[in-house]
Amino acid sequence: MGERPVTGRKDTIEQAYMQKPLLHVEHLEICRTGVRASGSESKPLLRDVNFSVYPGEIVALTGPSGCGKSLTAHAIAGMLDPGVGVTQGCIYYNGEDIIPFHEQRWQRLRRGEIALLIQQSLSGLNPIRTVRVQLTDTLRLNGGRLMHAQKELRQADAAPSHTASQQPQSQGVLSRMRLMLNRVTELAGGRTIPEQEAYLCSLLRKVGFADPEHILSSYPFELSGGMCQRVLLAAMLSSGPRLFIADEPTTALDVINRDKVLALLLQLREDFDFAILLISHDRQGISRIADRVLEMTPEGRMHE
């Protein structure tokens, strides 16, 4: 590996390097698979990718569009598209090669260990269910992790969080839709217990909402794209991941909002003590918060 990073968390990062990597990618090759993968289509989409991420570290993966950054992220999370697969190499998470995992084990890994925020994440919110209902469903999926996460969050609450104002959208059609959907939710029994409500409000504050109660009662169509992104971020944090992968989280944002998103990720790393793999073509921006920056070439190879 290259020189160790000099950051505000120098002592913590130095300690991390004395541990085993949380994530270690070794000679990774990804190709098209199946009967259609022939001729030029059988050429590797990326090859010989090698890097590690240590506990508590922020590693930025950058490079030109099409070089395989997002492909690498999807492989780590077990979310490659059909017809695309890992053909060589290993992906070790916490010392175990996860490539051979069957789908159920991948789901458990994504539910409790690895969170992936992708560019198309906004499609993951159901437009006709409130944020409260959707986040509560996520908590139920995470089962017994709630109490442990609450303890961690109470400790993290001592740290400052970023706030953002919410602008309610216009009334009219949206108001009538809201009344109808509220009635449907009531009939379906969509409720939260006080402990869940308090936990969700704490999470939403941590991702920058000054009025979490308003956000919980909102529908996705009442929120801006950036607000929906932060709701999804809160949902991912609720599982207490150890590795958070953010794939182009600042795409299509202006300079001010890009800086806010990067500052938020940096703060969340401090609050929740997870490792971050940050994927972006904005090398200048991500270099300000990353402990290390890895450059991927158009051929899919990598150097630090």
XYZ file of N, CA and C in Angstrom, residues 9 12-13 15-23 53-58 94 242 269 273-276 291:
78
model
N -8.016 12.344 11.787
C -8.179 11.105 12.535
C -6.902 10.274 12.449
N -6.491 7.351 14.860
C -7.464 6.298 14.586
C -7.099 5.519 13.332
N -6.703 6.235 12.268
C -6.347 5.565 11.027
C -5.096 4.716 11.215
N -4.211 3.203 13.896
C -4.662 1.999 14.574
C -5.373 1.059 13.615
N -6.139 1.631 12.673
C -6.868 0.798 11.717
C -5.908 -0.013 10.864
N -4.781 0.590 10.465
C -3.835 -0.116 9.619
C -3.154 -1.267 10.345
N -3.237 -1.288 11.669
C -2.684 -2.393 12.431
C -3.651 -3.566 12.463
N -4.879 -3.345 12.025
C -5.872 -4.398 11.958
C -5.875 -5.026 10.558
N -6.672 -6.057 10.422
C -6.887 -6.641 9.104
C -7.853 -5.750 8.328
N -7.746 -5.734 6.997
C -8.696 -4.924 6.218
C -10.128 -5.398 6.446
N -11.039 -4.441 6.492
C -12.455 -4.801 6.520
C -12.873 -5.338 5.159
N -12.361 -4.695 4.106
C -12.637 -5.113 2.736
C -11.312 -5.241 1.994
N -9.824 -1.631 2.148
C -10.429 -0.588 2.965
C -10.363 -1.065 4.413
N -9.785 -0.220 5.266
C -9.613 -0.583 6.669
C -10.748 -0.002 7.511
N -10.991 -0.584 8.693
C -12.076 -0.073 9.555
C -11.929 1.419 9.830
N -13.016 2.150 9.664
C -13.036 3.574 9.947
C -12.413 4.466 8.897
N -11.966 3.891 7.788
C -11.257 4.647 6.762
C -12.214 5.130 5.669
N -11.885 6.262 5.055
C -12.590 6.716 3.854
C -11.647 6.543 2.668
N -14.325 -8.828 5.868
C -14.053 -9.323 7.213
C -13.346 -10.679 7.164
N -21.139 -1.632 8.664
C -19.721 -1.420 8.946
C -19.004 -0.842 7.728
N -19.230 9.409 9.275
C -18.126 8.502 9.581
C -17.684 8.683 11.032
N -18.770 5.554 12.996
C -17.529 4.784 12.973
C -17.576 3.634 11.965
N -18.053 3.915 10.755
C -17.969 2.909 9.699
C -16.943 3.336 8.655
N -16.554 2.378 7.842
C -15.663 2.669 6.726
C -16.504 3.109 5.539
N -15.935 3.976 4.695
C -16.649 4.477 3.523
C -15.817 4.226 2.274
N -9.153 9.542 3.123
C -7.853 9.175 3.665
C -6.912 8.712 2.552
